[in-house]
Coordinates of C-alpha atoms in Angstrom, one line a residue:
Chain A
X1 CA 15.5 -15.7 14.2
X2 CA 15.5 -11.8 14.1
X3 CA 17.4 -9.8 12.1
X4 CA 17.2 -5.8 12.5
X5 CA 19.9 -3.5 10.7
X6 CA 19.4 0.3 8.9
X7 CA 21.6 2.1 6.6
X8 CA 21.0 6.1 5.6
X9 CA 20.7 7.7 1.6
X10 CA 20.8 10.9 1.5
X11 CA 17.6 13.0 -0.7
X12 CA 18.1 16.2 -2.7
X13 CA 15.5 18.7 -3.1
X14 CA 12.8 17.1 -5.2
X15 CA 11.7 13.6 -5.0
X16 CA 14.1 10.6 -5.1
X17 CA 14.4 7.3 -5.3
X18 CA 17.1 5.4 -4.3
X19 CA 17.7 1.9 -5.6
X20 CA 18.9 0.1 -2.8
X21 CA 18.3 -3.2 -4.1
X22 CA 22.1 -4.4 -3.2
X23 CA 22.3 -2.8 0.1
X24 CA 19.1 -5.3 1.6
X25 CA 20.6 -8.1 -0.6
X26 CA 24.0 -7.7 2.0
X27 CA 21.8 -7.1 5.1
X28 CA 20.2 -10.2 3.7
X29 CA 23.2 -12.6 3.1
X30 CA 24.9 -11.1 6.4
X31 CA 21.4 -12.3 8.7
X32 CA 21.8 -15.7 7.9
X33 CA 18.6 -16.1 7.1
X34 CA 17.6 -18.9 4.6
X35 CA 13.9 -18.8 4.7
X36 CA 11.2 -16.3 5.6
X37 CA 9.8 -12.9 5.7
X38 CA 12.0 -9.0 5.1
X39 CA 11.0 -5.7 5.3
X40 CA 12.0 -2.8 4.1
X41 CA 10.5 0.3 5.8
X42 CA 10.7 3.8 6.2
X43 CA 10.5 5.5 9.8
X44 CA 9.8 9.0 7.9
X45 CA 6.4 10.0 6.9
X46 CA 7.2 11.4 3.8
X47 CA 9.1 8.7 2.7
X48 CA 7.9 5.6 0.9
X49 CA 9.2 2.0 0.2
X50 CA 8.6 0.4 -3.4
X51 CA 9.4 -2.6 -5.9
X52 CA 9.3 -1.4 -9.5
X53 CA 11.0 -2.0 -12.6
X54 CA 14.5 -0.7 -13.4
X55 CA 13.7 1.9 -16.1
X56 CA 17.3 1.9 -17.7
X57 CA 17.0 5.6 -19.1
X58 CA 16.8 8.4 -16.9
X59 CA 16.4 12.1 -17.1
X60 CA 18.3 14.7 -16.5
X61 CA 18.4 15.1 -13.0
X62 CA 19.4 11.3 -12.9
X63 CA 15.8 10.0 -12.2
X64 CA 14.2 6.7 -13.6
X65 CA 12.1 7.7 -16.2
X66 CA 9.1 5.6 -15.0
X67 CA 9.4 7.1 -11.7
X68 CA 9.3 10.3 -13.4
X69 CA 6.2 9.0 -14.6
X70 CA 5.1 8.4 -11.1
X71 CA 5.7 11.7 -10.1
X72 CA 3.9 13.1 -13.2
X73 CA 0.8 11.5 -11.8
X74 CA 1.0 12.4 -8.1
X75 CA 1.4 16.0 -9.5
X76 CA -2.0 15.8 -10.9
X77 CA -3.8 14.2 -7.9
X78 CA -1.4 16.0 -5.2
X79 CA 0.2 19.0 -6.9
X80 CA 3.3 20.3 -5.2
X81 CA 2.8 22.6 -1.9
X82 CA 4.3 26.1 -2.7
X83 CA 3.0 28.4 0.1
X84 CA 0.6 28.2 3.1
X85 CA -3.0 28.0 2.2
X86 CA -3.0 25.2 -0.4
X87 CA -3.4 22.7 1.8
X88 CA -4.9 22.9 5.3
X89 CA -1.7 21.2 7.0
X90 CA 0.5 22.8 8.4
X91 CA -1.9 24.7 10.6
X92 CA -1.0 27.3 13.0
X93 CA -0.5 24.9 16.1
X94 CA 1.9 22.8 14.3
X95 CA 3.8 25.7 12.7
X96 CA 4.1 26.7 16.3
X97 CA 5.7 23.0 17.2
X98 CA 8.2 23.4 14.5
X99 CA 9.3 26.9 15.9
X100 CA 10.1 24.9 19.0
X101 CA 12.2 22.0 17.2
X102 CA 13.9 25.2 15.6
X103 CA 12.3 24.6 12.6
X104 CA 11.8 27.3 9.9
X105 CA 8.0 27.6 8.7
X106 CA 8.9 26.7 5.1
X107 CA 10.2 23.6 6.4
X108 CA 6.5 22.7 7.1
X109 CA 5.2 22.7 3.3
X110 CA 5.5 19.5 2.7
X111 CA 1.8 18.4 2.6
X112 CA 2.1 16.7 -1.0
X113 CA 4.7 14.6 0.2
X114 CA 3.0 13.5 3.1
X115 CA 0.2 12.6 1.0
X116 CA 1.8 11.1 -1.7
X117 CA 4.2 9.1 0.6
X118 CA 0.7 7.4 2.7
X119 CA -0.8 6.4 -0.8
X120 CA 2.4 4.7 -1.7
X121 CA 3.0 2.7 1.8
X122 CA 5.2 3.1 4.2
X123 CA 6.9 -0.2 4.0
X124 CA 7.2 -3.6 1.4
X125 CA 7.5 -7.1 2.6
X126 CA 9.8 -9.8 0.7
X127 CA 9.4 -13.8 0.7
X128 CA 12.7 -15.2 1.6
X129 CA 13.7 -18.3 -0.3
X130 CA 16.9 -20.6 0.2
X131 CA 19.0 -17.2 1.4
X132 CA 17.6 -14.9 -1.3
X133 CA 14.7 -12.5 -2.0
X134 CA 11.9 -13.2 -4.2
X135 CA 12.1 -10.7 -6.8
X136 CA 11.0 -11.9 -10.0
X137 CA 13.3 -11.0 -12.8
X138 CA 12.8 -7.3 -12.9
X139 CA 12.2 -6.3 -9.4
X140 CA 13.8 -3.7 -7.6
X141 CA 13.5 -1.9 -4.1
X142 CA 13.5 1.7 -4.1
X143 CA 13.5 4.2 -1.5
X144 CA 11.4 7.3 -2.1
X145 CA 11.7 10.6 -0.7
X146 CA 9.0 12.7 -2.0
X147 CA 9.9 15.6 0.6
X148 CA 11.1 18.4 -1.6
X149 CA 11.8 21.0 1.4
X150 CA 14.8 20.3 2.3
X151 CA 18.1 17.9 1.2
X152 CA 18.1 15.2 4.1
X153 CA 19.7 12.1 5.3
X154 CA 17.1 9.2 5.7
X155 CA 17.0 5.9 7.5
X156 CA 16.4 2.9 5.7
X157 CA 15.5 -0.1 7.5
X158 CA 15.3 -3.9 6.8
X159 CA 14.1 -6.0 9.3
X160 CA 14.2 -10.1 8.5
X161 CA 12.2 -12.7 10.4
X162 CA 12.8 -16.0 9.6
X163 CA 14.8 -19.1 10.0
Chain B
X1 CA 8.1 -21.8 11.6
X2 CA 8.5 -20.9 7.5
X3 CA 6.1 -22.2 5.1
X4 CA 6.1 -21.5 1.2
X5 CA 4.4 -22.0 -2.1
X6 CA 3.2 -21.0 -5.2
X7 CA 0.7 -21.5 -7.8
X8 CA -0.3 -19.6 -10.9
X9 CA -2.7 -18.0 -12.7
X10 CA -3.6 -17.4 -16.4
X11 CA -3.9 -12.9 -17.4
X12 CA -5.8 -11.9 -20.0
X13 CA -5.3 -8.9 -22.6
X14 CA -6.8 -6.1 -20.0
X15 CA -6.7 -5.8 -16.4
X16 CA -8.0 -9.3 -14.6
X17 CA -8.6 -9.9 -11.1
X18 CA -7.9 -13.4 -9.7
X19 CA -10.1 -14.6 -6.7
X20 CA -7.2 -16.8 -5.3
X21 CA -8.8 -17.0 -1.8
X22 CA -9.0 -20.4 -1.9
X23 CA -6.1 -21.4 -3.4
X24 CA -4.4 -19.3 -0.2
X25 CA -6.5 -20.6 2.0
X26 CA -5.3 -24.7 1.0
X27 CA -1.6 -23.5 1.2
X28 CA -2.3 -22.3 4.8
X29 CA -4.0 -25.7 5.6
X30 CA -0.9 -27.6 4.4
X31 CA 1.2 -25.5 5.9
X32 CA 0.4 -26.6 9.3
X33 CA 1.0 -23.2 10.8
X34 CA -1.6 -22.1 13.1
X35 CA -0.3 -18.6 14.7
X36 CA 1.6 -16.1 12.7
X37 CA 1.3 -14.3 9.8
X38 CA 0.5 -15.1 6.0
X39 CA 1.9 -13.0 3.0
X40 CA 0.4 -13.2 -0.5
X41 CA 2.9 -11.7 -2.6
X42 CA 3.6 -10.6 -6.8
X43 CA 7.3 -10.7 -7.9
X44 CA 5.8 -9.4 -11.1
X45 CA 5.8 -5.5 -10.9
X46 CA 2.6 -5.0 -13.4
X47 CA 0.8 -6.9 -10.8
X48 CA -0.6 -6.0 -7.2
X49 CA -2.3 -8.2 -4.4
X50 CA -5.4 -6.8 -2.9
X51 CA -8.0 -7.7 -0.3
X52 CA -11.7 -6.2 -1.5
X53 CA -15.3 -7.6 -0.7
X54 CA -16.6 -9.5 -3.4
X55 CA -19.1 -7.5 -5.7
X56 CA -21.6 -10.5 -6.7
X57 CA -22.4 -8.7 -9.6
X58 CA -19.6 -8.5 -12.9
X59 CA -19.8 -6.8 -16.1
X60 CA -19.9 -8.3 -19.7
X61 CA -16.4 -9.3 -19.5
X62 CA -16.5 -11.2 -16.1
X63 CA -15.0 -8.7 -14.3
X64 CA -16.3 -8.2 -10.6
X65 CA -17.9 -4.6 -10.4
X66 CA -16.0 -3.1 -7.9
X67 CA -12.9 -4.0 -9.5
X68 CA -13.9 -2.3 -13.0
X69 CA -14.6 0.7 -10.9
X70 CA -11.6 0.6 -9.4
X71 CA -10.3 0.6 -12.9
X72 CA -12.0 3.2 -13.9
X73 CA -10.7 5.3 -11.4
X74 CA -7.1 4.5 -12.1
X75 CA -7.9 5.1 -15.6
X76 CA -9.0 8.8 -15.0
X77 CA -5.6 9.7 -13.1
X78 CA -3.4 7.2 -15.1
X79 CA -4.6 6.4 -18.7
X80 CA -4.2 3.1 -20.1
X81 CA -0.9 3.6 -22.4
X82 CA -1.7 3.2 -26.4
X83 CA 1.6 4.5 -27.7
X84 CA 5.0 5.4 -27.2
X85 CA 5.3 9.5 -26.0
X86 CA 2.3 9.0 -23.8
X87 CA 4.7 8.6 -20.7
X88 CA 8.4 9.1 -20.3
X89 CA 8.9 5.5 -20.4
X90 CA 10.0 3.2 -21.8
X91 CA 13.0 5.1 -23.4
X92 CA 15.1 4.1 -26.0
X93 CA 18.0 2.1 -23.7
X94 CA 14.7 0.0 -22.6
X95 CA 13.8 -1.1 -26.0
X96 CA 17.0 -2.1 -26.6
X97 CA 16.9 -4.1 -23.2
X98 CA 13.9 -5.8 -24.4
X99 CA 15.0 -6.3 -27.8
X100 CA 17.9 -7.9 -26.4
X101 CA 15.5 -10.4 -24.2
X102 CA 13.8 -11.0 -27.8
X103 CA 10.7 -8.9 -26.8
X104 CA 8.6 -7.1 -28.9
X105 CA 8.8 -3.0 -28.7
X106 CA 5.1 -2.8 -28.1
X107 CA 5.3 -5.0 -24.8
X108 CA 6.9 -2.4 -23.2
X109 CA 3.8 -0.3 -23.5
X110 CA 2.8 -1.4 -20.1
X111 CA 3.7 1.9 -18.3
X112 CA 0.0 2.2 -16.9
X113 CA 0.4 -1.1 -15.6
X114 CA 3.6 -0.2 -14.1
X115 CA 2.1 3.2 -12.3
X116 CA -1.3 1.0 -11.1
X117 CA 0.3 -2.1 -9.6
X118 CA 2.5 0.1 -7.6
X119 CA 0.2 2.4 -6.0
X120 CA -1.8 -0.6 -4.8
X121 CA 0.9 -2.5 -3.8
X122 CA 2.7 -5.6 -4.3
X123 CA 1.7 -7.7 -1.2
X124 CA -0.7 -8.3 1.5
X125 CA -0.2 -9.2 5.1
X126 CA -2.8 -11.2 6.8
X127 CA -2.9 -12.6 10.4
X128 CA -3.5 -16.2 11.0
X129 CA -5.1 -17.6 14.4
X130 CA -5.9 -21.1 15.0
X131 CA -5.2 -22.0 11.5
X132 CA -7.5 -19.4 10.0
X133 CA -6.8 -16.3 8.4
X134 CA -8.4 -13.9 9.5
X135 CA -10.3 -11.8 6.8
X136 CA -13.7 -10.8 8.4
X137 CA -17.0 -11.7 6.8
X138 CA -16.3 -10.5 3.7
X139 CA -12.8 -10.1 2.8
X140 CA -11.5 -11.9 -0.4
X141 CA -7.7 -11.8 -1.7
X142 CA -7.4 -10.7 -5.4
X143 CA -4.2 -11.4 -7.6
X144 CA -4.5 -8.2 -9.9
X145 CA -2.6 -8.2 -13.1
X146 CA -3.3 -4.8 -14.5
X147 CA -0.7 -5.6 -17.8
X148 CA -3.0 -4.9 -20.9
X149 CA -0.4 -6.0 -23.6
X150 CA -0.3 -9.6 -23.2
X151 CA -1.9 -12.1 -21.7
X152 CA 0.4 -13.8 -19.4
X153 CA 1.5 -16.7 -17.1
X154 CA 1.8 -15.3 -13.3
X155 CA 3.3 -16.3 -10.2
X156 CA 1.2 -15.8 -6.4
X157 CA 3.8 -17.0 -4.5
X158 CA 2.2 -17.3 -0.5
X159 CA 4.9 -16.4 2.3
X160 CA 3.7 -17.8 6.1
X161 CA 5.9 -17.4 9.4
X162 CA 4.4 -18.6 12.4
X163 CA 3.9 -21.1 15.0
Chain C
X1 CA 6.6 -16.3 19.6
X2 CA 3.6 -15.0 18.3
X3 CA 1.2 -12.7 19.7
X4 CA -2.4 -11.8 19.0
X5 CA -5.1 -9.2 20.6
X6 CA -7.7 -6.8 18.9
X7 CA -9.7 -3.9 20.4
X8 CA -12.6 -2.5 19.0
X9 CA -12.9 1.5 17.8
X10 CA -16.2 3.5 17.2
X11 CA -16.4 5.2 13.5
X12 CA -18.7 8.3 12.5
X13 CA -20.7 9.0 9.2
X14 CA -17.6 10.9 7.5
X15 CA -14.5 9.4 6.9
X16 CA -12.4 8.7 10.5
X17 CA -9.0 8.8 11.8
X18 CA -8.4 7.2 14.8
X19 CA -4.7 7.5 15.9
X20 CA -4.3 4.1 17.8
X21 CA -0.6 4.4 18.6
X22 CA -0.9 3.9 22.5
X23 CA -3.3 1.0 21.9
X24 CA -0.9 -0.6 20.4
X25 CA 1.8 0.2 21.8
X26 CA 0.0 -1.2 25.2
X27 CA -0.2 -4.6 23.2
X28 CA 3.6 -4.8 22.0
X29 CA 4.1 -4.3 26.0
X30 CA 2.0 -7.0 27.3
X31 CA 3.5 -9.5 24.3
X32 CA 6.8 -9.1 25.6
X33 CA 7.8 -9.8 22.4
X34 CA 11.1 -7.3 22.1
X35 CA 12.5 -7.9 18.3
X36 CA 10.3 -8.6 15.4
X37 CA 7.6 -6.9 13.2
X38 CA 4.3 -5.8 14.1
X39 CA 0.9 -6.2 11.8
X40 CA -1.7 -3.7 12.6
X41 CA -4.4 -5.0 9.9
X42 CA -8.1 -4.3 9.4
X43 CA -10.5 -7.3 9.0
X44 CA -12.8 -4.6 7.0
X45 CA -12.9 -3.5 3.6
X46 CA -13.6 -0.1 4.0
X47 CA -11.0 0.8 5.9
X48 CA -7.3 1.3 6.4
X49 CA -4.5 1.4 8.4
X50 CA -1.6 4.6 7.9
X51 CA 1.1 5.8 9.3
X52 CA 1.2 9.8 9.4
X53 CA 2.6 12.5 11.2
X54 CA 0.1 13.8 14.1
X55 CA -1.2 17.5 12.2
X56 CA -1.3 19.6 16.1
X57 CA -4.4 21.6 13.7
X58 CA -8.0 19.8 13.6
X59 CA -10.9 20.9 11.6
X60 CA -14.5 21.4 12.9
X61 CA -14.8 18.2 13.2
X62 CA -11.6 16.9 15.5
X63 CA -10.4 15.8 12.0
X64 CA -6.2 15.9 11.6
X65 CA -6.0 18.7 9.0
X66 CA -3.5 16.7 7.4
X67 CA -6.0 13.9 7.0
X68 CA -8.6 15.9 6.0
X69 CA -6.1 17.5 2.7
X70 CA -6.0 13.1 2.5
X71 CA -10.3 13.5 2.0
X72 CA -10.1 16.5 0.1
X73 CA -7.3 14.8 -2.7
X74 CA -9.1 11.4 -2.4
X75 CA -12.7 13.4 -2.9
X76 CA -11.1 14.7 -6.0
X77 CA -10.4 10.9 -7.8
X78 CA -13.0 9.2 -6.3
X79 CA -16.2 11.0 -5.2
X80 CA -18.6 10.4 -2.3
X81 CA -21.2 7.7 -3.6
X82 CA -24.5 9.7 -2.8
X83 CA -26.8 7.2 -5.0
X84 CA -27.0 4.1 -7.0
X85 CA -25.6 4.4 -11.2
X86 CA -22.9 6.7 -9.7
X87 CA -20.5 3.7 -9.6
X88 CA -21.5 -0.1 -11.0
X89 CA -21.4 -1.7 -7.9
X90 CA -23.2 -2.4 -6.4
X91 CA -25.4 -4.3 -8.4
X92 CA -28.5 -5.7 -8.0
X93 CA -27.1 -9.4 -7.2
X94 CA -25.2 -7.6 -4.0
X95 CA -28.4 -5.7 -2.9
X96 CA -29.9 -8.8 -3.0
X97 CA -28.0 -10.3 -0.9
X98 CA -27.6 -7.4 1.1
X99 CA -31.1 -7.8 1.9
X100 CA -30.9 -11.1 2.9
X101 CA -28.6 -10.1 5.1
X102 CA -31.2 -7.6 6.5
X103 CA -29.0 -4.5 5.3
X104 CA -30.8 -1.7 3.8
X105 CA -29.7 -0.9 0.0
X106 CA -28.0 2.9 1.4
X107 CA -26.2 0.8 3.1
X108 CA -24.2 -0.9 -0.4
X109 CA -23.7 2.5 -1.2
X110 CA -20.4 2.9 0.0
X111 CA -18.4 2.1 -3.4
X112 CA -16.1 4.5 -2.4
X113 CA -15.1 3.7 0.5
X114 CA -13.8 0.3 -0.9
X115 CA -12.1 1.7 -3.3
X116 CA -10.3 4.9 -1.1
X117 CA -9.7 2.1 1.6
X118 CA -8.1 -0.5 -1.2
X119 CA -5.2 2.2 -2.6
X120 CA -4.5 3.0 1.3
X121 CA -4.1 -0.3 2.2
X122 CA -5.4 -2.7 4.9
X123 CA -2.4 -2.9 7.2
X124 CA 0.8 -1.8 7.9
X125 CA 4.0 -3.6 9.0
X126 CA 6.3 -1.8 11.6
X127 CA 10.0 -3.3 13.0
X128 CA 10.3 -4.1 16.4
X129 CA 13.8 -3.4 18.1
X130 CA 13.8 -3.6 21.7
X131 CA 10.6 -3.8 22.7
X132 CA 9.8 -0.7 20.9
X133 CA 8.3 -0.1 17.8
X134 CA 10.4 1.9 15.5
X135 CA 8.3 4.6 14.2
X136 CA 10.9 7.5 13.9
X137 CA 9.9 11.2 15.8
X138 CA 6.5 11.2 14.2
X139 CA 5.0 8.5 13.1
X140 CA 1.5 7.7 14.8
X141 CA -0.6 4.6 13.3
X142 CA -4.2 5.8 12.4
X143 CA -6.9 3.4 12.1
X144 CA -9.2 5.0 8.9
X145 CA -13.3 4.1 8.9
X146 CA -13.8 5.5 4.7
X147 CA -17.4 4.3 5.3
X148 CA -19.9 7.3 5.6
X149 CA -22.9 5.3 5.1
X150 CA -22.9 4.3 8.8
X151 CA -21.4 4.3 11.8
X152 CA -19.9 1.4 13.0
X153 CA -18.0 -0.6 15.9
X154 CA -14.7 -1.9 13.5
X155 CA -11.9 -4.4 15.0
X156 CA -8.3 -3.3 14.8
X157 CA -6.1 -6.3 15.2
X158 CA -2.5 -6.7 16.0
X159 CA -0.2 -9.7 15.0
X160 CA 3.7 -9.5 16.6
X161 CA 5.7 -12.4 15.5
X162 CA 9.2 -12.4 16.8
X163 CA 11.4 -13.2 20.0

């Protein structure tokens, strides 16, 4: 049996993560599926898919605190993109693509979220066990955004194979 | 077809590295699957799954080369954690949380761990034809605990869909 | 139903991208597999399989510019192994055995590629919905060769399991 349904979060303007832990448990219970294999993944490529820990406090703007800590790190490795130049992506071709989707040039500075996103995965995969996911006591699925360009509505998928 | 199992393995006080190839490899047998795909999978989120060549060679500690410098590494861009107020978390609702659960304040000290076992991910996906997974010449799976403040009991828990 | 098929690709002495999207694509076609998930998975542990956007831009080399700011960052953490006692591995156990293997020692020295390749990840996981794979607008699926030491033939292989 197959099992294919996607719901949509929408980001803010710096990076999130969405705990949509509840929303796969429904798509879950609603496949039928007792026993095998789910998927969480993320069509966008600056988007990433992640178990961690529930951090209970967050900070101000309403993020976990060791997600916080997450983004502390990629900052060092992969600082924010402010202008052209800092990267080489975007180059001049693709700036010239995004004219044509009717895309502004800014929209295009998202190079550390592309990198951070490929580093994290694009995707997690969950055993399946008598109707329920295999999470361990603390686990939790988030979706990240790390796109900080623009505020945007993003697909999540779960897709359950199984019987 | 749905096969699972688990087994467990034995941490130690700083980051370990499990050789559970065979182990995986005896689950597949059993399983009687020959065709599909094989998941080796942590539901702890201080631990990752990993495939890396074996290093023949291990430091004073037992510890595989190629894994210490892949410690190293992570220990440049994400320091092992020694105190509280050397990350954002844990915060003071998660103490509580833990106090609750009867846990010491200091076991929550595990942030590194945390930021580690998430970048290099909670799972691997292996195919498996004629009964065999297939891991090249050199390809062994690691269970990688990267906690350094206790030494722990740990689930692998082995996920295979197939034919 | 499960369906298997590998093609070889040709890597270069610097770190490659091959974008193998139409490959596989070609394979999902010929499965007729038309709901389920899709493994693309490397047997090799130097190497990695992403999902990215396509960067339009190349560098000097035919190098995505947007996998080349993925060198530069990765450069940056972990530095091109350019002799033994940069890293620990690899020992003299594994250039023993690399020379009974007939390799030459230059050849072991490719620490860093193991460990690039191991925080990218071997594989990636994609949903199948209709016969498609669901990538979103931009996703392409590169096969990454992190070795520089040589260049080699390398296997990509492709697992569908679904109906």
């Amino acid at each position: 049996m197959v099992f294919h349904k996607f719901f949509k979060i929408q980001s803010d303007r710096r990076p999130t993560f969405h705990d949509v832990t509840e929303q796969v448990g429904e798509i879950l219970a609603i496949s039928g599926i007792n026993n095998g294999i789910l998927v969480v993944f993320s069509q966008h490529t600056t988007c990433s898919v992640l178990i961690q820990e529930a951090s209970d406090d967050v900070n101000y703007w309403g993020t976990d605190l060791l997600m916080q800590d997450l983004v502390n790190v990629l900052e060092k490795i992969i600082p924010t993109c402010r202008t052209e130049g800092q990267y080489l992506h975007p180059g001049t071709k693709h700036i010239e693509a995004a004219a044509g989707r009717e895309e502004l040039p800014s929209w295009s500075l998202n190079t550390d979220a592309h990198l951070r996103s490929v580093i994290l995965g694009r995707s997690i995969t969950i055993p399946v066990e008598d109707g329920k996911m295999v999470l361990g006591e603390f686990g939790r699925i988030y979706f990240a955004d790390f796109d900080q360009v623009r505020a945007r509505e993003r697909y999540v998928r779960v897709q359950i194979v199984g019987e």
